[in-house]
Backbone as XML, in Angstrom:
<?xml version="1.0"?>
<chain id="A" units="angstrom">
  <residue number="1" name="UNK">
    <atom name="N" x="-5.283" y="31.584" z="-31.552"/>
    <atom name="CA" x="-3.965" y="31.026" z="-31.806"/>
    <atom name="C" x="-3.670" y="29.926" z="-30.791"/>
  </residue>
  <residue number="2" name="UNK">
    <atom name="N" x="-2.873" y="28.799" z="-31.072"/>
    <atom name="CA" x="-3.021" y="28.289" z="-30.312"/>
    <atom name="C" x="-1.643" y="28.669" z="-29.190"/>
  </residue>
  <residue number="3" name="UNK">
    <atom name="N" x="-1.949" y="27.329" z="-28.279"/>
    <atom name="CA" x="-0.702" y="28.276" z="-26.949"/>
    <atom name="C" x="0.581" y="27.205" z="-27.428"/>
  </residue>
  <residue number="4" name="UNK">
    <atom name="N" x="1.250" y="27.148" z="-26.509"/>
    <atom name="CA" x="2.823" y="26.637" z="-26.641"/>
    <atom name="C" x="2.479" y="24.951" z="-26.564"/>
  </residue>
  <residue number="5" name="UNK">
    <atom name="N" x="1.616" y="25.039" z="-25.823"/>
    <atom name="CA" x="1.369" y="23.674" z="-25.632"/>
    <atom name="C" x="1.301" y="22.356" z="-26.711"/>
  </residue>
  <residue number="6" name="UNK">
    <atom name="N" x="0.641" y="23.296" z="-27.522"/>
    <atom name="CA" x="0.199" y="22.522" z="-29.357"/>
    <atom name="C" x="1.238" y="23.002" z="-30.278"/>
  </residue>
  <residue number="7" name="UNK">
    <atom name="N" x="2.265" y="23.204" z="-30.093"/>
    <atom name="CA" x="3.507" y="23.514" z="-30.875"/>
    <atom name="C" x="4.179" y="22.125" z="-31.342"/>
  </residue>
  <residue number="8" name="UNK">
    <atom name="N" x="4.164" y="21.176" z="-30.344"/>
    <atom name="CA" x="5.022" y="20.086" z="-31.124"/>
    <atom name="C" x="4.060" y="19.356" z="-31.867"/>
  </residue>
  <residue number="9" name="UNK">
    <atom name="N" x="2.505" y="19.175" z="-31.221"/>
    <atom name="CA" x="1.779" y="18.383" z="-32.610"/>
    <atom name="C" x="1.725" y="18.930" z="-33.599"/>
  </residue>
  <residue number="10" name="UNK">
    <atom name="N" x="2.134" y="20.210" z="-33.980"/>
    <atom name="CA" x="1.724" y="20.836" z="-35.058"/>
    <atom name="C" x="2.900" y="20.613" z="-35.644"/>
  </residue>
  <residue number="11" name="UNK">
    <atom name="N" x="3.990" y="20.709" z="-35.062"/>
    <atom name="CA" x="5.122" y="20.240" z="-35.993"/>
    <atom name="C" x="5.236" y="18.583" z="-36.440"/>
  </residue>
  <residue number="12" name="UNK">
    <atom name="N" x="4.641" y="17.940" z="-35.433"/>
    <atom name="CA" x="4.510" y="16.688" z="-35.868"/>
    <atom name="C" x="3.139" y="16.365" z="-36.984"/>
  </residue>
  <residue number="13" name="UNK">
    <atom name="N" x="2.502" y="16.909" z="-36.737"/>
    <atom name="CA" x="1.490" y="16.835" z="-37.779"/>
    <atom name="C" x="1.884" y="17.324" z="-39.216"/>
  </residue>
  <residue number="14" name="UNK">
    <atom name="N" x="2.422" y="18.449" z="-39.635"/>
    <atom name="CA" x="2.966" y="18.835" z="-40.732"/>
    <atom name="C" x="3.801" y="18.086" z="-41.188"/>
  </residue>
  <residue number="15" name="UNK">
    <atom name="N" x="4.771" y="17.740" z="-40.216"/>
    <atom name="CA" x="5.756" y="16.556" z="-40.693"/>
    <atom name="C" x="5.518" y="15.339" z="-41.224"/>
  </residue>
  <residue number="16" name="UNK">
    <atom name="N" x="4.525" y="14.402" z="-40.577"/>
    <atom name="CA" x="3.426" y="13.524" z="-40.970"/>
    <atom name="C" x="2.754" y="13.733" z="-42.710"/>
  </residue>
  <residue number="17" name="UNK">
    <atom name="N" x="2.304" y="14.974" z="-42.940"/>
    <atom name="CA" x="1.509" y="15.408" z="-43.679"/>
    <atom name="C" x="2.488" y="15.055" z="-44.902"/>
  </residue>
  <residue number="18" name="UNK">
    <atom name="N" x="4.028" y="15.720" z="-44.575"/>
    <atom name="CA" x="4.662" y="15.703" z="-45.736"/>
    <atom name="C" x="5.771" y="14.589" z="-45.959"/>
  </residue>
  <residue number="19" name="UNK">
    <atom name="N" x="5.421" y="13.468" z="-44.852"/>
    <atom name="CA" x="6.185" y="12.147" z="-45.184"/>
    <atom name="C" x="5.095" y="11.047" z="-46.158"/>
  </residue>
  <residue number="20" name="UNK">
    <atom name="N" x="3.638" y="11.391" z="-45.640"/>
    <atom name="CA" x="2.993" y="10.950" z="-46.356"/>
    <atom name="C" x="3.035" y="10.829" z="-47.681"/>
  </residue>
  <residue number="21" name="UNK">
    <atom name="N" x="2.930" y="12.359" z="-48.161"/>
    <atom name="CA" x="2.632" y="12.909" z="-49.706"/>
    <atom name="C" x="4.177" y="12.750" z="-50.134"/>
  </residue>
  <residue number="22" name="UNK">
    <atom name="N" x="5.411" y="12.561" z="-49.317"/>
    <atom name="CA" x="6.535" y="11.736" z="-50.323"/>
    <atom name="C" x="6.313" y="10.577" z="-50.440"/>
  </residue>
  <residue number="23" name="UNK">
    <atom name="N" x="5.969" y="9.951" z="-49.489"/>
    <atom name="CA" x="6.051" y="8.600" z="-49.559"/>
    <atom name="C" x="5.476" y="8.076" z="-50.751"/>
  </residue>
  <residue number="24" name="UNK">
    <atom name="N" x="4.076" y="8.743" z="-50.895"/>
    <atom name="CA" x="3.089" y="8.368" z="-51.852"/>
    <atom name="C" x="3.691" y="8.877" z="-53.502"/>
  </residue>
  <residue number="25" name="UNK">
    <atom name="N" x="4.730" y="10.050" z="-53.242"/>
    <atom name="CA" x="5.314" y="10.374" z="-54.262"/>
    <atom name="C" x="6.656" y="9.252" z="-55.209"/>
  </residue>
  <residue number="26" name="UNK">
    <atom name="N" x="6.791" y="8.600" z="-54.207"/>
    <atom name="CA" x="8.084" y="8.017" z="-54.428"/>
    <atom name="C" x="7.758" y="6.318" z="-54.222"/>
  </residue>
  <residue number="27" name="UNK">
    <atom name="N" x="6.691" y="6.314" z="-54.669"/>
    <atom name="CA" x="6.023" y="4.803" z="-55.468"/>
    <atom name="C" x="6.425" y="4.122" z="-53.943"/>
  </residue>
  <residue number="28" name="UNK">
    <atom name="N" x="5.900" y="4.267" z="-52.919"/>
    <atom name="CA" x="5.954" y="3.618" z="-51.538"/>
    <atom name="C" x="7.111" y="3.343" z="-50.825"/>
  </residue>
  <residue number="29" name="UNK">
    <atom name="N" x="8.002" y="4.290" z="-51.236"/>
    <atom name="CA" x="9.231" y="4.103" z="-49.989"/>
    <atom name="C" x="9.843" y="5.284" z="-50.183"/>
  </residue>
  <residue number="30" name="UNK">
    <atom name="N" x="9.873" y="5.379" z="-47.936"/>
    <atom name="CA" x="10.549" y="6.674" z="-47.999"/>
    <atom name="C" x="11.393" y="7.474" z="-48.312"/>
  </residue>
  <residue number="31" name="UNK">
    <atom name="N" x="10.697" y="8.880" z="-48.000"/>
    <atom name="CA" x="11.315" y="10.094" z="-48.785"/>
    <atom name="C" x="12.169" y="10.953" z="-47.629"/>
  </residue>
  <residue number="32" name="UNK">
    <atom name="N" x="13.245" y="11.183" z="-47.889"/>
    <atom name="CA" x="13.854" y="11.922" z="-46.747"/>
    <atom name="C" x="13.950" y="13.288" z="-46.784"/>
  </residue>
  <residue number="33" name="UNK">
    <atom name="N" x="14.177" y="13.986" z="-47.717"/>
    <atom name="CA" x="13.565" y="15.418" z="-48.404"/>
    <atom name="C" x="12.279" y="15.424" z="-48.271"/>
  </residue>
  <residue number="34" name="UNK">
    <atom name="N" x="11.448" y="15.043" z="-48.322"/>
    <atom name="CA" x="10.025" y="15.425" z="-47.932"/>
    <atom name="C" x="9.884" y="15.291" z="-46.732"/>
  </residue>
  <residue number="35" name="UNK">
    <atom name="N" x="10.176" y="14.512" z="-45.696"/>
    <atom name="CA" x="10.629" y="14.494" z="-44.170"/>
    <atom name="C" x="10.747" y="15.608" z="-43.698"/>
  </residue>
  <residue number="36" name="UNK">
    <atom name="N" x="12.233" y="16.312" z="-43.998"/>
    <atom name="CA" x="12.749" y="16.867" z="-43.926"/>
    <atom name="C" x="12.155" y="18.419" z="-44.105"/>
  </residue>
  <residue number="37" name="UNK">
    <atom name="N" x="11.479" y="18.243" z="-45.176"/>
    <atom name="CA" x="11.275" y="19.708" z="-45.593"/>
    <atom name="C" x="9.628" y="19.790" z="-45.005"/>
  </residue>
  <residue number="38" name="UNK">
    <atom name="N" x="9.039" y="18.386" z="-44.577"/>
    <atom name="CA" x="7.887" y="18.787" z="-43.546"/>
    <atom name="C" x="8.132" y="19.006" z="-42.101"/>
  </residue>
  <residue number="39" name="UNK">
    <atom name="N" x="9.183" y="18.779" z="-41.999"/>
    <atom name="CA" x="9.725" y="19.479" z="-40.578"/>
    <atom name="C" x="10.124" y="20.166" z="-40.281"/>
  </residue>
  <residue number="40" name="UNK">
    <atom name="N" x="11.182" y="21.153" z="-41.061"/>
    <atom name="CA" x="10.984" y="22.706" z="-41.350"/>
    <atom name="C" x="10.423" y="23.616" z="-41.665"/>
  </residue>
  <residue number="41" name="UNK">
    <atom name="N" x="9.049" y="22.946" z="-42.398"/>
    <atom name="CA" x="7.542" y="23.647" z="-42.430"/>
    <atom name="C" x="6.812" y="23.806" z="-41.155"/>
  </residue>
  <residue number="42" name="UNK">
    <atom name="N" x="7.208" y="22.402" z="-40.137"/>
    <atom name="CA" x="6.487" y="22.352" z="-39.382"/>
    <atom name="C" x="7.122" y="23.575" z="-38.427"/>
  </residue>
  <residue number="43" name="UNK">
    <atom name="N" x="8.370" y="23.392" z="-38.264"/>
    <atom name="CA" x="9.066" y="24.583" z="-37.146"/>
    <atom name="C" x="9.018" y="26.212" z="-37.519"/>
  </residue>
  <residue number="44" name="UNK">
    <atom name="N" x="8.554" y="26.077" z="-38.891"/>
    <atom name="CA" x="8.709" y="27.607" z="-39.479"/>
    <atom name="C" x="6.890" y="28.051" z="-39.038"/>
  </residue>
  <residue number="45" name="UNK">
    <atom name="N" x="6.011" y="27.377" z="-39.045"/>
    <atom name="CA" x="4.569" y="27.589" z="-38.808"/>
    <atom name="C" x="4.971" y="27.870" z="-37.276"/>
  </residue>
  <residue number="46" name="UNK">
    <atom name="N" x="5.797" y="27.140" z="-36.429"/>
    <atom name="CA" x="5.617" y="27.484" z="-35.059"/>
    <atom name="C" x="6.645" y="28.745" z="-34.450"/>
  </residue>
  <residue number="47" name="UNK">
    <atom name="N" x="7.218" y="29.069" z="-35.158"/>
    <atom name="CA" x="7.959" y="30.576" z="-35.020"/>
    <atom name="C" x="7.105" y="31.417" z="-35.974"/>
  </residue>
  <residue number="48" name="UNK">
    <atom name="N" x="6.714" y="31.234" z="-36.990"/>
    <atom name="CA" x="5.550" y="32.471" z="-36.836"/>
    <atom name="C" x="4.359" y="32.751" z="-35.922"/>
  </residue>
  <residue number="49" name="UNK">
    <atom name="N" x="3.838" y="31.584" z="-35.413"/>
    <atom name="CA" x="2.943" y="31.546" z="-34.609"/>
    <atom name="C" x="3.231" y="32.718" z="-32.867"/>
  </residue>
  <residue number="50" name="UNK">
    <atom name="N" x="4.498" y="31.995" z="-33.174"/>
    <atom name="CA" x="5.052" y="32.685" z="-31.381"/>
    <atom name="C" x="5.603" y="33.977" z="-31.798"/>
  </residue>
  <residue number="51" name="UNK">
    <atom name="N" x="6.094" y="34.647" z="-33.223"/>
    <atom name="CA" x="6.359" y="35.776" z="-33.844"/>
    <atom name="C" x="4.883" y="36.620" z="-33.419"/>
  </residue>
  <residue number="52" name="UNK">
    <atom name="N" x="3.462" y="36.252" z="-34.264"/>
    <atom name="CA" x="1.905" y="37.021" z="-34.298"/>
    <atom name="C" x="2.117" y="37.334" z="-32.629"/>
  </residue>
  <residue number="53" name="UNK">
    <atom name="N" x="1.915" y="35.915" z="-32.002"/>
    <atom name="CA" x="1.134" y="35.682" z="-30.718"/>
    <atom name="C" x="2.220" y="37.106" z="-29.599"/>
  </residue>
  <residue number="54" name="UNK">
    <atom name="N" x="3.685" y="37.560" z="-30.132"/>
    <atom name="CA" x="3.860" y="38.611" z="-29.442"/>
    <atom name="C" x="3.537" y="39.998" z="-29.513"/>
  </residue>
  <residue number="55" name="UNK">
    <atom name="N" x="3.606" y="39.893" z="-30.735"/>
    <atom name="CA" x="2.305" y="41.518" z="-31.230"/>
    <atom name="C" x="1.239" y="41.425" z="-31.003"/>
  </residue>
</chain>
Protein backbone atom coordinates (compact mmCIF):
# COMPACT_ATOMS: atom_id res chain seq x y z
CA UNK A 1 0.00 0.00 0.00
CA UNK A 2 1.31 2.93 -0.55
CA UNK A 3 2.33 5.51 2.45
CA UNK A 4 0.85 9.09 2.96
CA UNK A 5 3.35 10.41 0.99
CA UNK A 6 1.70 9.29 -2.56
CA UNK A 7 -1.75 10.39 -1.48
CA UNK A 8 -1.86 13.65 -3.34
CA UNK A 9 -0.44 12.17 -6.72
CA UNK A 10 -2.91 9.74 -6.59
CA UNK A 11 -5.52 12.15 -6.19
CA UNK A 12 -4.01 14.18 -8.76
CA UNK A 13 -3.58 11.47 -11.06
CA UNK A 14 -7.23 10.23 -10.93
CA UNK A 15 -8.26 13.66 -11.31
CA UNK A 16 -6.14 14.06 -14.48
CA UNK A 17 -7.48 10.68 -15.65
CA UNK A 18 -11.01 11.99 -15.44
CA UNK A 19 -10.51 15.58 -16.89
CA UNK A 20 -9.04 13.89 -19.71
CA UNK A 21 -11.84 11.32 -20.59
CA UNK A 22 -14.36 14.55 -20.18
CA UNK A 23 -12.58 16.58 -22.03
CA UNK A 24 -12.36 14.05 -24.80
CA UNK A 25 -16.08 13.47 -24.02
CA UNK A 26 -17.22 16.88 -24.59
CA UNK A 27 -15.77 17.35 -28.24
CA UNK A 28 -12.51 19.28 -26.66
CA UNK A 29 -13.55 21.63 -24.05
CA UNK A 30 -13.67 21.37 -20.55
CA UNK A 31 -15.71 19.34 -18.41
CA UNK A 32 -16.33 20.43 -14.89
CA UNK A 33 -18.38 17.37 -13.66
CA UNK A 34 -15.85 15.13 -14.80
CA UNK A 35 -13.21 17.29 -12.87
CA UNK A 36 -15.04 17.19 -10.26
CA UNK A 37 -16.17 13.77 -9.96
CA UNK A 38 -12.31 12.73 -10.70
CA UNK A 39 -11.49 14.39 -7.66
CA UNK A 40 -13.77 12.82 -5.44
CA UNK A 41 -12.71 9.55 -6.86
CA UNK A 42 -9.45 10.63 -6.29
CA UNK A 43 -10.07 11.53 -2.36
CA UNK A 44 -12.44 8.54 -1.90
CA UNK A 45 -9.38 5.97 -3.17
CA UNK A 46 -7.26 7.87 -0.51
CA UNK A 47 -9.59 7.37 2.55
CA UNK A 48 -9.98 3.92 1.74
CA UNK A 49 -6.47 3.46 1.43
CA UNK A 50 -5.75 5.08 5.04
CA UNK A 51 -9.26 3.13 6.14
CA UNK A 52 -7.20 -0.85 4.90
CA UNK A 53 -3.72 0.61 5.88
CA UNK A 54 -5.34 0.85 9.76
CA UNK A 55 -6.53 -2.70 9.99
Amino acid sequence: MPGRRFWPLIVLIETLVFCTIGYHLNDGSPSIPWALAGLASGLLTVLMISRFQKS
